[in-house]
């Protein structure tokens, strides 16, 4: 029965009390958990994942998924993730997704570090408290909020609605229209047209 529901993209599986090591590695269904720990050691693909009660979200083999909502996870581990929908990891202490290439909106409000070296496309990115922002391949995104960074480096960024880098003293974004950057200490003042 579990396998049949797991293969159905229209299903939502409540895996709160389940031993997540028993899940098949490839799931089309969405997953929901109310557990304090969400650890899926072998999961590689899935539909949406909602684990908002978890204080730790650990998916070491996850490569492709729909939306991830883990808003209370202080520990957020997705080292192999390559493609995702929206990612809500607002309480994560750090956001490290070195293999992530495309994503929807990314909200890592509380993360001190944001590392997504392979990220090329994303929607809105909110890394409000990050001091270290690494997304050297980022080409396009919606609004990017990183008001706590001192040095902002995005050499491939060509398209963004607005960059909020309020505290930045050094900006390297040679391909981006400077009128879209708000970093007054670095000499960039957002121009409203």
PDB file of C-alpha atoms in Angstrom:
ATOM      1  CA  UNK A   1       0.000   0.000   0.000  1.00  0.00           C
ATOM      2  CA  UNK A   2       2.835   2.399   0.864  1.00  0.00           C
ATOM      3  CA  UNK A   3       4.500   1.814  -2.519  1.00  0.00           C
ATOM      4  CA  UNK A   4       1.256   2.406  -4.389  1.00  0.00           C
ATOM      5  CA  UNK A   5       0.621   5.709  -2.604  1.00  0.00           C
ATOM      6  CA  UNK A   6       4.272   6.739  -2.906  1.00  0.00           C
ATOM      7  CA  UNK A   7       4.054   6.444  -6.707  1.00  0.00           C
ATOM      8  CA  UNK A   8       0.949   8.665  -6.913  1.00  0.00           C
ATOM      9  CA  UNK A   9       1.880  12.359  -7.442  1.00  0.00           C
ATOM     10  CA  UNK A  10      -1.564  13.368  -6.150  1.00  0.00           C
ATOM     11  CA  UNK A  11      -1.086  11.613  -2.791  1.00  0.00           C
ATOM     12  CA  UNK A  12       0.092  13.138   0.465  1.00  0.00           C
ATOM     13  CA  UNK A  13       1.729  10.625   2.787  1.00  0.00           C
ATOM     14  CA  UNK A  14       1.699  11.349   6.519  1.00  0.00           C
ATOM     15  CA  UNK A  15       5.005   9.796   7.558  1.00  0.00           C
ATOM     16  CA  UNK A  16       5.024  11.167  11.120  1.00  0.00           C
ATOM     17  CA  UNK A  17       5.265   7.792  12.854  1.00  0.00           C
ATOM     18  CA  UNK A  18       7.013   5.905  10.070  1.00  0.00           C
ATOM     19  CA  UNK A  19      10.603   4.670  10.078  1.00  0.00           C
ATOM     20  CA  UNK A  20      11.790   6.861   7.189  1.00  0.00           C
ATOM     21  CA  UNK A  21      14.552   4.413   6.318  1.00  0.00           C
ATOM     22  CA  UNK A  22      11.774   2.227   4.889  1.00  0.00           C
ATOM     23  CA  UNK A  23      10.731   4.791   2.279  1.00  0.00           C
ATOM     24  CA  UNK A  24      11.640   3.965  -1.313  1.00  0.00           C
ATOM     25  CA  UNK A  25      14.353   6.238  -2.713  1.00  0.00           C
ATOM     26  CA  UNK A  26      12.103   7.685  -5.434  1.00  0.00           C
ATOM     27  CA  UNK A  27       8.686   8.996  -4.447  1.00  0.00           C
ATOM     28  CA  UNK A  28       6.214  10.978  -6.514  1.00  0.00           C
ATOM     29  CA  UNK A  29       3.855  11.693  -3.611  1.00  0.00           C
ATOM     30  CA  UNK A  30       4.143  14.616  -1.221  1.00  0.00           C
ATOM     31  CA  UNK A  31       5.368  13.906   2.307  1.00  0.00           C
ATOM     32  CA  UNK A  32       4.041  15.361   5.552  1.00  0.00           C
ATOM     33  CA  UNK A  33       5.562  14.909   8.994  1.00  0.00           C
ATOM     34  CA  UNK A  34       4.747  16.415  12.404  1.00  0.00           C
ATOM     35  CA  UNK A  35       7.802  14.785  14.030  1.00  0.00           C
ATOM     36  CA  UNK A  36      10.553  16.788  15.726  1.00  0.00           C
ATOM     37  CA  UNK A  37      13.174  15.051  13.562  1.00  0.00           C
ATOM     38  CA  UNK A  38      12.803  14.609   9.807  1.00  0.00           C
ATOM     39  CA  UNK A  39      15.623  12.339   8.635  1.00  0.00           C
ATOM     40  CA  UNK A  40      15.274  10.474   5.355  1.00  0.00           C
ATOM     41  CA  UNK A  41      18.642   8.830   4.708  1.00  0.00           C
ATOM     42  CA  UNK A  42      17.939   7.284   1.283  1.00  0.00           C
ATOM     43  CA  UNK A  43      15.316   9.549  -0.320  1.00  0.00           C
ATOM     44  CA  UNK A  44      16.444  10.849  -3.728  1.00  0.00           C
ATOM     45  CA  UNK A  45      13.275  12.291  -5.289  1.00  0.00           C
ATOM     46  CA  UNK A  46       9.896  13.309  -3.942  1.00  0.00           C
ATOM     47  CA  UNK A  47       6.958  15.618  -4.319  1.00  0.00           C
ATOM     48  CA  UNK A  48       6.520  18.438  -1.809  1.00  0.00           C
ATOM     49  CA  UNK A  49       7.872  17.913   1.713  1.00  0.00           C
ATOM     50  CA  UNK A  50       6.222  19.564   4.716  1.00  0.00           C
ATOM     51  CA  UNK A  51       8.012  19.111   8.046  1.00  0.00           C
ATOM     52  CA  UNK A  52       7.342  22.392   9.838  1.00  0.00           C
ATOM     53  CA  UNK A  53       7.536  20.878  13.340  1.00  0.00           C
ATOM     54  CA  UNK A  54      10.985  19.392  12.794  1.00  0.00           C
ATOM     55  CA  UNK A  55      13.929  21.087  14.482  1.00  0.00           C
ATOM     56  CA  UNK A  56      16.262  19.058  12.229  1.00  0.00           C
ATOM     57  CA  UNK A  57      15.687  18.367   8.522  1.00  0.00           C
ATOM     58  CA  UNK A  58      18.228  15.878   7.166  1.00  0.00           C
ATOM     59  CA  UNK A  59      18.004  14.541   3.616  1.00  0.00           C
ATOM     60  CA  UNK A  60      21.583  13.645   2.582  1.00  0.00           C
ATOM     61  CA  UNK A  61      20.669  11.903  -0.696  1.00  0.00           C
ATOM     62  CA  UNK A  62      17.797  14.142  -1.842  1.00  0.00           C
ATOM     63  CA  UNK A  63      18.425  15.383  -5.385  1.00  0.00           C
ATOM     64  CA  UNK A  64      15.048  16.542  -6.718  1.00  0.00           C
ATOM     65  CA  UNK A  65      11.904  17.608  -4.908  1.00  0.00           C
ATOM     66  CA  UNK A  66       8.943  19.925  -5.042  1.00  0.00           C
ATOM     67  CA  UNK A  67       8.539  22.521  -2.315  1.00  0.00           C
ATOM     68  CA  UNK A  68      10.281  22.048   1.040  1.00  0.00           C
ATOM     69  CA  UNK A  69       8.738  23.604   4.119  1.00  0.00           C
ATOM     70  CA  UNK A  70      10.841  23.117   7.250  1.00  0.00           C
ATOM     71  CA  UNK A  71      10.315  26.468   8.931  1.00  0.00           C
ATOM     72  CA  UNK A  72      11.427  25.421  12.445  1.00  0.00           C
ATOM     73  CA  UNK A  73      14.456  23.348  11.451  1.00  0.00           C
ATOM     74  CA  UNK A  74      17.546  24.892  13.003  1.00  0.00           C
ATOM     75  CA  UNK A  75      19.630  22.136  11.397  1.00  0.00           C
ATOM     76  CA  UNK A  76      18.912  21.914   7.661  1.00  0.00           C
ATOM     77  CA  UNK A  77      20.954  19.451   5.593  1.00  0.00           C
ATOM     78  CA  UNK A  78      20.436  18.960   1.819  1.00  0.00           C
ATOM     79  CA  UNK A  79      23.970  18.481   0.402  1.00  0.00           C
ATOM     80  CA  UNK A  80      22.979  16.686  -2.843  1.00  0.00           C
ATOM     81  CA  UNK A  81      19.864  18.693  -3.760  1.00  0.00           C
ATOM     82  CA  UNK A  82      19.958  19.879  -7.384  1.00  0.00           C
ATOM     83  CA  UNK A  83      16.386  20.969  -8.203  1.00  0.00           C
ATOM     84  CA  UNK A  84      13.596  22.120  -5.931  1.00  0.00           C
ATOM     85  CA  UNK A  85      10.486  24.221  -5.816  1.00  0.00           C
ATOM     86  CA  UNK A  86      10.219  26.773  -3.016  1.00  0.00           C
ATOM     87  CA  UNK A  87      12.460  26.195   0.019  1.00  0.00           C
ATOM     88  CA  UNK A  88      11.320  27.558   3.377  1.00  0.00           C
ATOM     89  CA  UNK A  89      14.098  27.020   5.924  1.00  0.00           C
ATOM     90  CA  UNK A  90      13.561  30.221   7.875  1.00  0.00           C
ATOM     91  CA  UNK A  91      15.100  28.993  11.165  1.00  0.00           C
ATOM     92  CA  UNK A  92      18.162  27.252   9.712  1.00  0.00           C
ATOM     93  CA  UNK A  93      21.464  28.349  11.246  1.00  0.00           C
ATOM     94  CA  UNK A  94      23.143  27.911   7.878  1.00  0.00           C
ATOM     95  CA  UNK A  95      21.996  27.079   4.363  1.00  0.00           C
ATOM     96  CA  UNK A  96      24.431  24.873   2.455  1.00  0.00           C
ATOM     97  CA  UNK A  97      23.216  23.523  -0.881  1.00  0.00           C
ATOM     98  CA  UNK A  98      26.341  23.353  -3.010  1.00  0.00           C
ATOM     99  CA  UNK A  99      24.728  21.197  -5.735  1.00  0.00           C
ATOM    100  CA  UNK A 100      21.497  23.215  -6.062  1.00  0.00           C
ATOM    101  CA  UNK A 101      21.080  24.552  -9.617  1.00  0.00           C
ATOM    102  CA  UNK A 102      17.446  25.706  -9.798  1.00  0.00           C
ATOM    103  CA  UNK A 103      14.865  26.541  -7.170  1.00  0.00           C
ATOM    104  CA  UNK A 104      11.776  28.601  -6.621  1.00  0.00           C
ATOM    105  CA  UNK A 105      11.726  31.055  -3.718  1.00  0.00           C
ATOM    106  CA  UNK A 106      14.359  30.437  -1.027  1.00  0.00           C
ATOM    107  CA  UNK A 107      13.690  31.764   2.473  1.00  0.00           C
ATOM    108  CA  UNK A 108      16.625  31.263   4.838  1.00  0.00           C
ATOM    109  CA  UNK A 109      15.852  34.294   6.987  1.00  0.00           C
ATOM    110  CA  UNK A 110      17.914  33.250  10.024  1.00  0.00           C
ATOM    111  CA  UNK A 111      20.911  31.639   8.296  1.00  0.00           C
ATOM    112  CA  UNK A 112      24.304  33.164   9.090  1.00  0.00           C
ATOM    113  CA  UNK A 113      25.788  31.515   5.964  1.00  0.00           C
ATOM    114  CA  UNK A 114      24.235  30.972   2.540  1.00  0.00           C
ATOM    115  CA  UNK A 115      26.219  28.633   0.287  1.00  0.00           C
ATOM    116  CA  UNK A 116      24.785  27.635  -3.065  1.00  0.00           C
ATOM    117  CA  UNK A 117      27.788  27.769  -5.383  1.00  0.00           C
ATOM    118  CA  UNK A 118      26.011  25.985  -8.273  1.00  0.00           C
ATOM    119  CA  UNK A 119      22.745  27.937  -8.058  1.00  0.00           C
ATOM    120  CA  UNK A 120      21.882  29.500 -11.413  1.00  0.00           C
ATOM    121  CA  UNK A 121      18.165  30.375 -11.169  1.00  0.00           C
ATOM    122  CA  UNK A 122      15.905  31.099  -8.256  1.00  0.00           C
ATOM    123  CA  UNK A 123      12.863  33.130  -7.363  1.00  0.00           C
ATOM    124  CA  UNK A 124      12.912  35.454  -4.367  1.00  0.00           C
ATOM    125  CA  UNK A 125      15.893  34.847  -2.041  1.00  0.00           C
ATOM    126  CA  UNK A 126      15.635  36.016   1.569  1.00  0.00           C
ATOM    127  CA  UNK A 127      18.895  35.514   3.436  1.00  0.00           C
ATOM    128  CA  UNK A 128      18.270  38.430   5.766  1.00  0.00           C
ATOM    129  CA  UNK A 129      20.777  37.669   8.526  1.00  0.00           C
ATOM    130  CA  UNK A 130      23.464  36.036   6.401  1.00  0.00           C
ATOM    131  CA  UNK A 131      26.945  37.454   6.717  1.00  0.00           C
ATOM    132  CA  UNK A 132      28.372  35.193   4.013  1.00  0.00           C
ATOM    133  CA  UNK A 133      26.525  34.809   0.692  1.00  0.00           C
ATOM    134  CA  UNK A 134      28.012  32.436  -1.895  1.00  0.00           C
ATOM    135  CA  UNK A 135      26.127  31.951  -5.143  1.00  0.00           C
ATOM    136  CA  UNK A 136      28.834  32.533  -7.732  1.00  0.00           C
ATOM    137  CA  UNK A 137      26.895  30.960 -10.639  1.00  0.00           C
ATOM    138  CA  UNK A 138      23.629  32.811  -9.972  1.00  0.00           C
ATOM    139  CA  UNK A 139      22.354  34.276 -13.267  1.00  0.00           C
ATOM    140  CA  UNK A 140      18.790  35.278 -12.422  1.00  0.00           C
ATOM    141  CA  UNK A 141      16.561  35.680  -9.416  1.00  0.00           C
ATOM    142  CA  UNK A 142      13.696  37.762  -8.139  1.00  0.00           C
ATOM    143  CA  UNK A 143      14.279  40.061  -5.184  1.00  0.00           C
ATOM    144  CA  UNK A 144      17.448  39.215  -3.252  1.00  0.00           C
ATOM    145  CA  UNK A 145      17.543  40.334   0.398  1.00  0.00           C
ATOM    146  CA  UNK A 146      20.982  40.147   2.004  1.00  0.00           C
ATOM    147  CA  UNK A 147      21.113  43.341   4.106  1.00  0.00           C
ATOM    148  CA  UNK A 148      23.701  41.899   6.527  1.00  0.00           C
ATOM    149  CA  UNK A 149      26.471  41.028   4.049  1.00  0.00           C
ATOM    150  CA  UNK A 150      29.548  43.251   3.902  1.00  0.00           C
ATOM    151  CA  UNK A 151      30.866  41.910   0.580  1.00  0.00           C
ATOM    152  CA  UNK A 152      28.444  40.941  -2.180  1.00  0.00           C
ATOM    153  CA  UNK A 153      29.900  38.917  -5.052  1.00  0.00           C
ATOM    154  CA  UNK A 154      27.634  37.736  -7.883  1.00  0.00           C
ATOM    155  CA  UNK A 155      29.745  37.862 -11.062  1.00  0.00           C
ATOM    156  CA  UNK A 156      27.205  36.030 -13.270  1.00  0.00           C
ATOM    157  CA  UNK A 157      24.046  37.803 -12.075  1.00  0.00           C
ATOM    158  CA  UNK A 158      22.292  39.357 -15.073  1.00  0.00           C
ATOM    159  CA  UNK A 159      18.697  39.600 -13.938  1.00  0.00           C
ATOM    160  CA  UNK A 160      17.199  40.459 -10.547  1.00  0.00           C
ATOM    161  CA  UNK A 161      14.247  42.599  -9.585  1.00  0.00           C
ATOM    162  CA  UNK A 162      16.034  44.252  -6.604  1.00  0.00           C
ATOM    163  CA  UNK A 163      19.165  43.526  -4.573  1.00  0.00           C
ATOM    164  CA  UNK A 164      18.945  44.697  -0.938  1.00  0.00           C
ATOM    165  CA  UNK A 165      22.536  44.692   0.298  1.00  0.00           C
ATOM    166  CA  UNK A 166      22.138  47.543   2.782  1.00  0.00           C
ATOM    167  CA  UNK A 167      25.362  46.925   4.750  1.00  0.00           C
ATOM    168  CA  UNK A 168      27.599  45.943   1.832  1.00  0.00           C
ATOM    169  CA  UNK A 169      30.733  48.006   1.407  1.00  0.00           C
ATOM    170  CA  UNK A 170      31.878  46.124  -1.666  1.00  0.00           C
ATOM    171  CA  UNK A 171      29.695  44.974  -4.587  1.00  0.00           C
ATOM    172  CA  UNK A 172      30.842  42.779  -7.479  1.00  0.00           C
ATOM    173  CA  UNK A 173      27.969  42.294  -9.914  1.00  0.00           C
ATOM    174  CA  UNK A 174      29.313  43.614 -13.234  1.00  0.00           C
ATOM    175  CA  UNK A 175      26.510  42.187 -15.410  1.00  0.00           C
ATOM    176  CA  UNK A 176      23.614  43.561 -13.355  1.00  0.00           C
ATOM    177  CA  UNK A 177      21.991  46.954 -13.918  1.00  0.00           C
ATOM    178  CA  UNK A 178      23.344  49.031 -10.993  1.00  0.00           C
ATOM    179  CA  UNK A 179      19.965  50.780 -10.692  1.00  0.00           C
ATOM    180  CA  UNK A 180      18.601  47.526  -9.229  1.00  0.00           C
ATOM    181  CA  UNK A 181      21.069  47.490  -6.315  1.00  0.00           C
ATOM    182  CA  UNK A 182      20.520  49.111  -2.927  1.00  0.00           C
ATOM    183  CA  UNK A 183      23.865  49.285  -1.157  1.00  0.00           C
ATOM    184  CA  UNK A 184      24.383  52.910  -0.105  1.00  0.00           C
ATOM    185  CA  UNK A 185      27.687  52.264   1.683  1.00  0.00           C
ATOM    186  CA  UNK A 186      29.077  50.908  -1.596  1.00  0.00           C
ATOM    187  CA  UNK A 187      27.631  53.780  -3.647  1.00  0.00           C
ATOM    188  CA  UNK A 188      24.569  51.990  -5.066  1.00  0.00           C
ATOM    189  CA  UNK A 189      21.223  53.741  -4.668  1.00  0.00           C
ATOM    190  CA  UNK A 190      18.099  52.004  -5.909  1.00  0.00           C
ATOM    191  CA  UNK A 191      16.501  54.004  -8.703  1.00  0.00           C
ATOM    192  CA  UNK A 192      12.730  53.905  -8.889  1.00  0.00           C
ATOM    193  CA  UNK A 193      11.535  54.291 -12.457  1.00  0.00           C
TER     194      UNK A 193
END
